[in-house]
Tab-separated table of C-alpha atoms in Angstrom:
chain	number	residue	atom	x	y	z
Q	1	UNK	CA	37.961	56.767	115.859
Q	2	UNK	CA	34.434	57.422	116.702
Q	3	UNK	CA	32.131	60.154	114.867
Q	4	UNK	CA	28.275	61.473	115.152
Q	5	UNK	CA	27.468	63.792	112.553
Q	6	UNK	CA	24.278	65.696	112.399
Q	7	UNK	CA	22.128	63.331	114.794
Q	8	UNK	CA	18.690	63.722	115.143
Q	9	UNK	CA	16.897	60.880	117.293
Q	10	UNK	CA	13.565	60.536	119.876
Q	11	UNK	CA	10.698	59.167	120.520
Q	12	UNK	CA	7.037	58.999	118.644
Q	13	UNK	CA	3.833	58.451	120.333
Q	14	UNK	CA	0.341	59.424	120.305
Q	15	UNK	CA	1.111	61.553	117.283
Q	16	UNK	CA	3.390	63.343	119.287
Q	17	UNK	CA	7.254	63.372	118.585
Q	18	UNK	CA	9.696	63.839	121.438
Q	19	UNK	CA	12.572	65.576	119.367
Q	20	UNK	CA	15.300	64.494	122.407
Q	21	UNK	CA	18.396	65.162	119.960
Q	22	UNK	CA	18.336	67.701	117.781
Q	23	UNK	CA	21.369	67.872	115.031
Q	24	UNK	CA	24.367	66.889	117.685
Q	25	UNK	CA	28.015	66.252	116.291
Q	26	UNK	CA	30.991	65.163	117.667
Q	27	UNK	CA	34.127	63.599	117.401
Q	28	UNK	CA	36.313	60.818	119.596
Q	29	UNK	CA	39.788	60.702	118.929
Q	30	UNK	CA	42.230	57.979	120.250
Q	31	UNK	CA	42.811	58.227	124.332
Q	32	UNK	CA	39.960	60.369	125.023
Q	33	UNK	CA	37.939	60.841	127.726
Q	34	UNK	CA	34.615	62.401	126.080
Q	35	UNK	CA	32.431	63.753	129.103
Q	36	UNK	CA	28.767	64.676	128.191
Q	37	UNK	CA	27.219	66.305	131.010
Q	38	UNK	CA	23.938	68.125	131.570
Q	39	UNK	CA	20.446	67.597	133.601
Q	40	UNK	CA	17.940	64.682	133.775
Q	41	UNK	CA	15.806	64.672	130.285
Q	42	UNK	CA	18.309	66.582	128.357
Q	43	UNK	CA	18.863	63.721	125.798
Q	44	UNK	CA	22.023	61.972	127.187
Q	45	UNK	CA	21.450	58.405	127.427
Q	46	UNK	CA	18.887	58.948	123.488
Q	47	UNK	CA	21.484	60.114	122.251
Q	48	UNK	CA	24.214	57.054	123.369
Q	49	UNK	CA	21.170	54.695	122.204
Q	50	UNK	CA	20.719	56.622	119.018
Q	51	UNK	CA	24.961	56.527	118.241
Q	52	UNK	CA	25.018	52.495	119.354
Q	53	UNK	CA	22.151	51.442	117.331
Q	54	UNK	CA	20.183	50.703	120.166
Q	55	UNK	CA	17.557	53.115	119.988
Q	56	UNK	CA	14.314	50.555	120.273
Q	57	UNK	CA	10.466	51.464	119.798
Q	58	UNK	CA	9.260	54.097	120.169
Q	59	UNK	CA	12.240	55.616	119.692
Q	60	UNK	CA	13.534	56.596	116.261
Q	61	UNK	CA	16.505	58.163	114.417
Q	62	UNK	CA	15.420	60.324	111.903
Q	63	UNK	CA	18.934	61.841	110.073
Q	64	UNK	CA	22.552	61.502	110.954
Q	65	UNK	CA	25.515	59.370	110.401
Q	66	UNK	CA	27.655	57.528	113.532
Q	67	UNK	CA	31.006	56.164	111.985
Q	68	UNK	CA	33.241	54.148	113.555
Q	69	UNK	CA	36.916	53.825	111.743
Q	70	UNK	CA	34.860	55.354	108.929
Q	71	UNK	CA	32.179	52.319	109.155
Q	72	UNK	CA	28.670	53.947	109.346
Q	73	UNK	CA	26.818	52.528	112.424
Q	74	UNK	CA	23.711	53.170	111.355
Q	75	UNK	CA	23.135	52.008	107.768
Q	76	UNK	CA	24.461	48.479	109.345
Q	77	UNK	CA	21.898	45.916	108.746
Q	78	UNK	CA	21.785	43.710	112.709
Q	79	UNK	CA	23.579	40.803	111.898
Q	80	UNK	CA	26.474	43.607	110.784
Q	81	UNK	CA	26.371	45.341	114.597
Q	82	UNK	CA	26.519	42.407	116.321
Q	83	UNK	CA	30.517	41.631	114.852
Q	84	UNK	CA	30.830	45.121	115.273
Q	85	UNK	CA	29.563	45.742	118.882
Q	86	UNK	CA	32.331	44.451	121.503
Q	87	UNK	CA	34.476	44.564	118.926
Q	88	UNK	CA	35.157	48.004	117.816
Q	89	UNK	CA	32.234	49.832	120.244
Q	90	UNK	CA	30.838	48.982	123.367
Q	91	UNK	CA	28.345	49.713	126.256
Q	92	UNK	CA	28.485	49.897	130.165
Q	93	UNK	CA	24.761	50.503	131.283
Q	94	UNK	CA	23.337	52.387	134.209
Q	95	UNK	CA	22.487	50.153	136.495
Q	96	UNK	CA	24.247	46.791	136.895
Q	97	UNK	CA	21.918	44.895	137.993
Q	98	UNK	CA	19.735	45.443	135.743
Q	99	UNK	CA	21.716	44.832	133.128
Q	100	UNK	CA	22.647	41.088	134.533
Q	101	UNK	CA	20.660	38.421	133.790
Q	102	UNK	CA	19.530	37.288	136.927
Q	103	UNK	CA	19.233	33.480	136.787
Q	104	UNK	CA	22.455	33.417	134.488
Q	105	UNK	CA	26.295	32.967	136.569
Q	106	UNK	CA	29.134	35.757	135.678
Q	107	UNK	CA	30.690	33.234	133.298
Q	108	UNK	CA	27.988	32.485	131.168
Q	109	UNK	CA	26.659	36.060	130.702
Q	110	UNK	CA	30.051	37.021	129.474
Q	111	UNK	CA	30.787	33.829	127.438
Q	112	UNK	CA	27.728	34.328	125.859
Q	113	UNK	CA	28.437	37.184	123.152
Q	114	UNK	CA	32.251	35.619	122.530
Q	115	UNK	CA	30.193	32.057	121.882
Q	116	UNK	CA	27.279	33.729	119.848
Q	117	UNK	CA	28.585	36.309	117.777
Q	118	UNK	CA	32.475	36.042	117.572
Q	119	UNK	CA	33.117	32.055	117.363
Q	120	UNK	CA	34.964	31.302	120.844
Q	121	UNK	CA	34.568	28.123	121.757
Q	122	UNK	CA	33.246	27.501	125.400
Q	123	UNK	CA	36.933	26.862	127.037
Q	124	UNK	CA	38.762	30.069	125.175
Q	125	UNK	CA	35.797	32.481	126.639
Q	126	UNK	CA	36.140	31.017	130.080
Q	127	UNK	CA	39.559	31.600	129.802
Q	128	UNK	CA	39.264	35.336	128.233
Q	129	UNK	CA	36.559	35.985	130.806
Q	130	UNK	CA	38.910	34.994	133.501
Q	131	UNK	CA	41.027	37.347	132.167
Q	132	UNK	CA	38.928	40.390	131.726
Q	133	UNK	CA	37.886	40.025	135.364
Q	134	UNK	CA	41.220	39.983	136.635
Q	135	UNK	CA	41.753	43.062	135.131
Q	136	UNK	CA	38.929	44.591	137.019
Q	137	UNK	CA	39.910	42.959	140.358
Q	138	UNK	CA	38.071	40.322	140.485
Q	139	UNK	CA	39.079	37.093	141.564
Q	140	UNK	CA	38.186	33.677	138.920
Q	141	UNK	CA	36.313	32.135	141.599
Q	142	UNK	CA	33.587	34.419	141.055
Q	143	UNK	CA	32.878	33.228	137.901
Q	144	UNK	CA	30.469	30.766	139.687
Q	145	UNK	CA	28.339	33.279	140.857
Q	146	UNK	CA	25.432	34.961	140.309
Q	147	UNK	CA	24.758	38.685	139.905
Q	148	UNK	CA	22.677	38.570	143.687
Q	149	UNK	CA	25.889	37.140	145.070
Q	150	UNK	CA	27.959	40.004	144.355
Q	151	UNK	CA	28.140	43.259	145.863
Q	152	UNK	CA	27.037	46.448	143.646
Q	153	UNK	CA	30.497	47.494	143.078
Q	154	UNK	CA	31.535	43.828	142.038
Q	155	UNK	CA	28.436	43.911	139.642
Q	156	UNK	CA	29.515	47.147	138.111
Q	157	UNK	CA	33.132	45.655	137.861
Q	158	UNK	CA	31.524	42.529	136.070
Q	159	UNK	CA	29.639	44.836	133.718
Q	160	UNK	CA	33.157	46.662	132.869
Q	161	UNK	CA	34.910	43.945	132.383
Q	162	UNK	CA	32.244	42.439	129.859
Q	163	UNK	CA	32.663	45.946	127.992
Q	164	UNK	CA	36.408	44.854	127.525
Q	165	UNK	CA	36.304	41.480	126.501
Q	166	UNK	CA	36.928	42.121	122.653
Q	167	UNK	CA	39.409	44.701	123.369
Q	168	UNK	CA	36.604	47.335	121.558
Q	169	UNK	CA	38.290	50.844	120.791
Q	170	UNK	CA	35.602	53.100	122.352
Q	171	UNK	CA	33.654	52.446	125.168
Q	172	UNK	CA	30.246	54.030	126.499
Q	173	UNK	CA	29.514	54.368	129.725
Q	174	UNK	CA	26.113	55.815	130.765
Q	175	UNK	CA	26.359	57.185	134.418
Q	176	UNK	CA	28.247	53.686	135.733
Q	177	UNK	CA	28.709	55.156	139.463
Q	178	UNK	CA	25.591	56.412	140.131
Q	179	UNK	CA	23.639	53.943	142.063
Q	180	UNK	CA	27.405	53.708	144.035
Q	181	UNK	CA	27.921	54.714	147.570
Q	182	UNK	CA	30.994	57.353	147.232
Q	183	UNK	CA	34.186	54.950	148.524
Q	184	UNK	CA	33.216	52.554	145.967
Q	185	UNK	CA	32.363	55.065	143.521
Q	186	UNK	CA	35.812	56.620	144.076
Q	187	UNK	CA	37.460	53.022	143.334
Q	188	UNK	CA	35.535	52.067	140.108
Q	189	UNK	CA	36.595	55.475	138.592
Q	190	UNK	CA	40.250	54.938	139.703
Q	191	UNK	CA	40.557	51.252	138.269
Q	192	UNK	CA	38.561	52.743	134.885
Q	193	UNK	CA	41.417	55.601	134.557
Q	194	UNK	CA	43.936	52.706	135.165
Q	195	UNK	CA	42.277	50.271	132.961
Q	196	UNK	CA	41.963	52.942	130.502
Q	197	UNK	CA	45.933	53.637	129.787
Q	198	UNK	CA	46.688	49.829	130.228
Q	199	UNK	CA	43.739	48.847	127.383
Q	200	UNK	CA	44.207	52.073	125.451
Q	201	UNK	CA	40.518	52.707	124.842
Q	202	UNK	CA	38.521	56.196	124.088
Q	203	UNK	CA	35.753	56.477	126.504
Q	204	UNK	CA	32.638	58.278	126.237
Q	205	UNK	CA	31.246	59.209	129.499
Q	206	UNK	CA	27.685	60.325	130.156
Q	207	UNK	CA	26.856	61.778	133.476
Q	208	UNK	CA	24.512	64.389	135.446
Q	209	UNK	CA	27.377	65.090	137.919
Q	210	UNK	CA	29.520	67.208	136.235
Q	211	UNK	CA	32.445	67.423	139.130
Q	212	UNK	CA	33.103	63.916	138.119
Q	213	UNK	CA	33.882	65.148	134.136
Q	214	UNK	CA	36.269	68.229	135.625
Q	215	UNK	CA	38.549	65.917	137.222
Q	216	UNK	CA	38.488	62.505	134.762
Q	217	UNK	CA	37.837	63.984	130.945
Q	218	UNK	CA	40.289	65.301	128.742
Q	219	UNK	CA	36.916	66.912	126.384
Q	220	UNK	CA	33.648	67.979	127.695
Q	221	UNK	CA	30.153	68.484	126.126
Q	222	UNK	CA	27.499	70.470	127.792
Q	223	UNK	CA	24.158	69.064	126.532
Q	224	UNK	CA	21.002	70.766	127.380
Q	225	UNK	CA	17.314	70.147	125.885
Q	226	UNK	CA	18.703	67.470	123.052
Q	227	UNK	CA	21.371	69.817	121.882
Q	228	UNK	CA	25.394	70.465	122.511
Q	229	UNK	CA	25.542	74.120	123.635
Q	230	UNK	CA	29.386	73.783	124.715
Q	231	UNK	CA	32.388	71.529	124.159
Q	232	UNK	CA	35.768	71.931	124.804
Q	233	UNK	CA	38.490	70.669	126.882
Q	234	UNK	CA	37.911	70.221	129.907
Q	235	UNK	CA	40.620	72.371	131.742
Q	236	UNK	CA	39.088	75.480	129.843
Q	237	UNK	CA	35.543	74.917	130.495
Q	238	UNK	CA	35.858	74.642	134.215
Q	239	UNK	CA	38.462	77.386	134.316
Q	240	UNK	CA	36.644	79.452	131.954
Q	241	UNK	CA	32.804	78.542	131.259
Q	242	UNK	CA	31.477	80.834	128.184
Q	243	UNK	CA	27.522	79.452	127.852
Q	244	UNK	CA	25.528	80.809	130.749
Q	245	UNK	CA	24.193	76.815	131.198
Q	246	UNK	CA	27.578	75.761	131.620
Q	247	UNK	CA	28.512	78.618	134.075
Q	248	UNK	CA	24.962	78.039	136.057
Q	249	UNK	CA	25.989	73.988	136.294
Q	250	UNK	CA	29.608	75.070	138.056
Q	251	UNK	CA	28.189	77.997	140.565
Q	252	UNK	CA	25.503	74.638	141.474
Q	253	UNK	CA	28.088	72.936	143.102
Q	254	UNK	CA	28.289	73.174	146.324
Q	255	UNK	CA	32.682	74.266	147.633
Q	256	UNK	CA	34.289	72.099	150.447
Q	257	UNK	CA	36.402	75.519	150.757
Q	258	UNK	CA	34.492	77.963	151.949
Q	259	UNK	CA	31.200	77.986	154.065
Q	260	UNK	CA	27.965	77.660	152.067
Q	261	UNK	CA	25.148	79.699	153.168
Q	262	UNK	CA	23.186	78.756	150.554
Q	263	UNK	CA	22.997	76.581	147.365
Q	264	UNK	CA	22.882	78.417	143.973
Q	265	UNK	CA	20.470	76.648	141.271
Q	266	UNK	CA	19.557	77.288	138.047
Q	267	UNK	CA	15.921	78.689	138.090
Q	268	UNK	CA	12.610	77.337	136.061
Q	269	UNK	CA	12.523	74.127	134.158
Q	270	UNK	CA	13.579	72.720	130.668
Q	271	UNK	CA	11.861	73.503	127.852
Q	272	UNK	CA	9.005	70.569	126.358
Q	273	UNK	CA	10.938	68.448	124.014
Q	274	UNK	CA	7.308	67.778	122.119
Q	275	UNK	CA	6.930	71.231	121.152
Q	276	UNK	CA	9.255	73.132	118.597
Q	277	UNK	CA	11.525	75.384	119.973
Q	278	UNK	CA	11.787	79.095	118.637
Q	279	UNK	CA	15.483	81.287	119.797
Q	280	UNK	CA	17.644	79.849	122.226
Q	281	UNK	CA	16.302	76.704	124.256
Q	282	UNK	CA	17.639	78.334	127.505
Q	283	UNK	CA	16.548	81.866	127.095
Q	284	UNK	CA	13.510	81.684	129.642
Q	285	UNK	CA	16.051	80.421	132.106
Q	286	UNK	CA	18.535	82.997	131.124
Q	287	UNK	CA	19.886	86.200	133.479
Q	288	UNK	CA	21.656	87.619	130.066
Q	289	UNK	CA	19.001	86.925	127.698
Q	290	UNK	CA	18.354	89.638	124.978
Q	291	UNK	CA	15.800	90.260	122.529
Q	292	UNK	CA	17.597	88.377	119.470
Q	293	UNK	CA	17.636	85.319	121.393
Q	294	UNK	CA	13.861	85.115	121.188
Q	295	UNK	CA	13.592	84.811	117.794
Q	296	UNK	CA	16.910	83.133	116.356
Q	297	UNK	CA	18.668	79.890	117.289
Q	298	UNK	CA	22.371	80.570	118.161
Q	299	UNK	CA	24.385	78.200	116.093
Q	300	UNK	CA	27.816	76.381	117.938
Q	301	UNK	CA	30.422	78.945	117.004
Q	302	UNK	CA	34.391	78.153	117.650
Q	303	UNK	CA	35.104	80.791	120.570
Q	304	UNK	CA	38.301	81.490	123.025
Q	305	UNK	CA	39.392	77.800	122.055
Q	306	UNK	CA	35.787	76.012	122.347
Q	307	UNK	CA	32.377	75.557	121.033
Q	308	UNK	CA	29.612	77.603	122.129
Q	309	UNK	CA	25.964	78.123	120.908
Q	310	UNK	CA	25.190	81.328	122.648
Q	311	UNK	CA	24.509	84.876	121.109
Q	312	UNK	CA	26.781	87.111	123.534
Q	313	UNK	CA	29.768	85.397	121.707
C-alpha cells in the first residue's frame, strides 16, 4: 500500500547539509501497524515530512521514491498531492494545538480540505465531519467550538478524526500522545486500535517511547542517526533484539517487576548529522564494537527473521 525506497532527505544551510535520512526503505502493507522508534534527532519526523511531501525550506529530498498504490509521491506536481493527501495518505501532527487554527471552530477547520480540494459542498462536510467525530467520541455539539475550548485529549481526538475524513488508506502519526497526561494517553491509543480495525487503515507510527510500539505494532523500525538499523516484527524484536541500539533502548526501560536500583542508559551522544560518517554510526557508543566497524558501513542484512545493519551478524 505504502512504499519508501532509497530515501535520502535533510536540511541545507550555511553551506552545511544536515544529511538526517540517509538511504531508508520500507514497506506498509494493508492492516499494519508500522512503529518507527529511536531517540530525539535521529531523523523520525524528516523522514515522515520527506515520505508526505511536506518537507519545506530548508529542508530537501535529494533521491528516493515514496509510492502509494504504485503512485510516486514525490514526482507529484502540488495541485496532484492535494487530491491525493486525505485521500489515500494522511497526517496526525505532534502537537494538537498547534496544529489547530486558533481563531477557526472544529467545523470549519475540518470542512475546509473536503470544501477546497475534494468538492463537498458546505452541508455534506458538516455532515461527514459530524460523522468522523463521532467516531472519535466526540459529541456534534462541539463542532461550535474552538480549539481553546477543548481539552488536550479532545484536541488530539479532533486532529484524528480530521486524519479520517476521506477514509485515506495509511495514516501518519508523529508522536500523537506525547504532550498527553498517561490516563488520557492510555484512551487515545485504545480508541486508535479500535478505530483502526473498524476503518481498516495501515498506520505508521513515529515515537521516542518505544514501550508504546512493543505493545500496539505489528512491525517495528529502529532508526538511529537518519538510518534503519533494525526492522522486524515486533514480537521478535522485543523478545529477541539483535542490533546492540535496539538491545540498549529495551535494558533503558525502567521494569514495574522488579526493584530498580538504578537506570541503565545508553552512554555518549549521536553522531553530527553535518559531518560524513565513516563505519558504523553507533560504533563510538558501542560495548561490542570491533575494528571492521571503524572503517566499513554494515549494510541491513535479513537475520533470524529480521533486518539488521550490524557486523556481528
Amino acid at each position: 500500500m505504502f512504499e519508501v525506497l532509497e530515501l535520502n532527505a535533510g536540511y541545507e544551510f550555511r553551506n552545511r547539509f544536515v544529511h538526517a535520512v540517509r538511504n531508508v526503505s520500507f514497506k506498509v502493507e494493508q492492516d499494519d501497524f508500522f512503529g518507527i522508534a529511536g531517540e530525539s534527532g535521529c531523523g523520525k519526523t524528516t523522514l515522515m515530512l520527506a515520505s508526505l511531501g511536506l518537507l519545506k525550506k530548508p529542508g530537501k529530498v535529494i533521491s528516493g521514491r515514496v509510492l502509494v498504490e504504485g503512485l510516486n509521491l514525490l514526482a507529484l506536481s502540488n495541485d496532484e498531492l492535494k487530491k491525493v493527501r486525505w485521500k489515500k495518505v494522511s497526517l496526525v501532527t505532534q502537537s494538537s494545538m498547534n496544529s489547530l487554527n486558533p481563531v477557526m471552530k472544529v467545523k470549519d477547520q475540518m470542512a475546509d480540505v473536503l470544501i477546497r480540494n475534494h468538492g463537498f459542498s458546505k452541508s455534506d462536510a458538516y455532515e461527514l465531519v459530524k460523522e468522523k467525530l463521532k467516531l472519535v467520541g466526540i459529541t456534534p455539539d462541539r463542532m461550535e467550538s474552538y480549539p481553546h475550548q477543548l481539552s488536550g485529549g479532545m484536541r488530539q481526538r479532533v486532529v484524528i478524526a480530521m486524519a479520517l475524513l476521506l477514509s485515506p488508506r495509511v495514516i501518519f502519526m508523529d508522536e500523537p500522545t506525547t504532550a498527553l497526561d498517561v490516563v488520557v494517553q492510555r484512551s487515545i491509543l485504545q480508541q486508535i486500535e479500535e478505530l483502526k480495525k473498524k476503518e481498516h487503515f495501515s498506520i505508521v507510527f513515529i515515537t521516542h517511547d518505544i514501550s508504546l510500539l512493543f505493545e500496539l505494532a505489528t512491525k517495528i523500525a529502529i532508526m538511529y542517526a537518519g538510518e534503519f538499523v533494525e526492522v522486524g516484527e515486533a514480537t521478535l524484536v522485543y523478545s529477541r533484539p539483535l542490533h546492540p541500539y535496539t538491545k540498549g533502548l529495551i535494558e533503558a526501560l525502567p521494569s514495574i517487576s522488579k526493584d530498580l536500583e538504578k537506570y541503565k542508559s545508553i552512554p555518549g551522544r549521536p553522531p553530527d548529522l553535518t559531518l560524513k560518517i565513516e563505519g558504523c554510526p553507533f560504533r563510538e557508543r558501542c560495548s561490542f564494537a570491533f575494528e571492521r566497524c571503524r572503517v566499513e558501513k554494515p549494510e541491513l542484512r535479513f537475520v533470524n527473521g529480521r533486518w539488521v545493519a550490524c557486523h556481528l551478524y
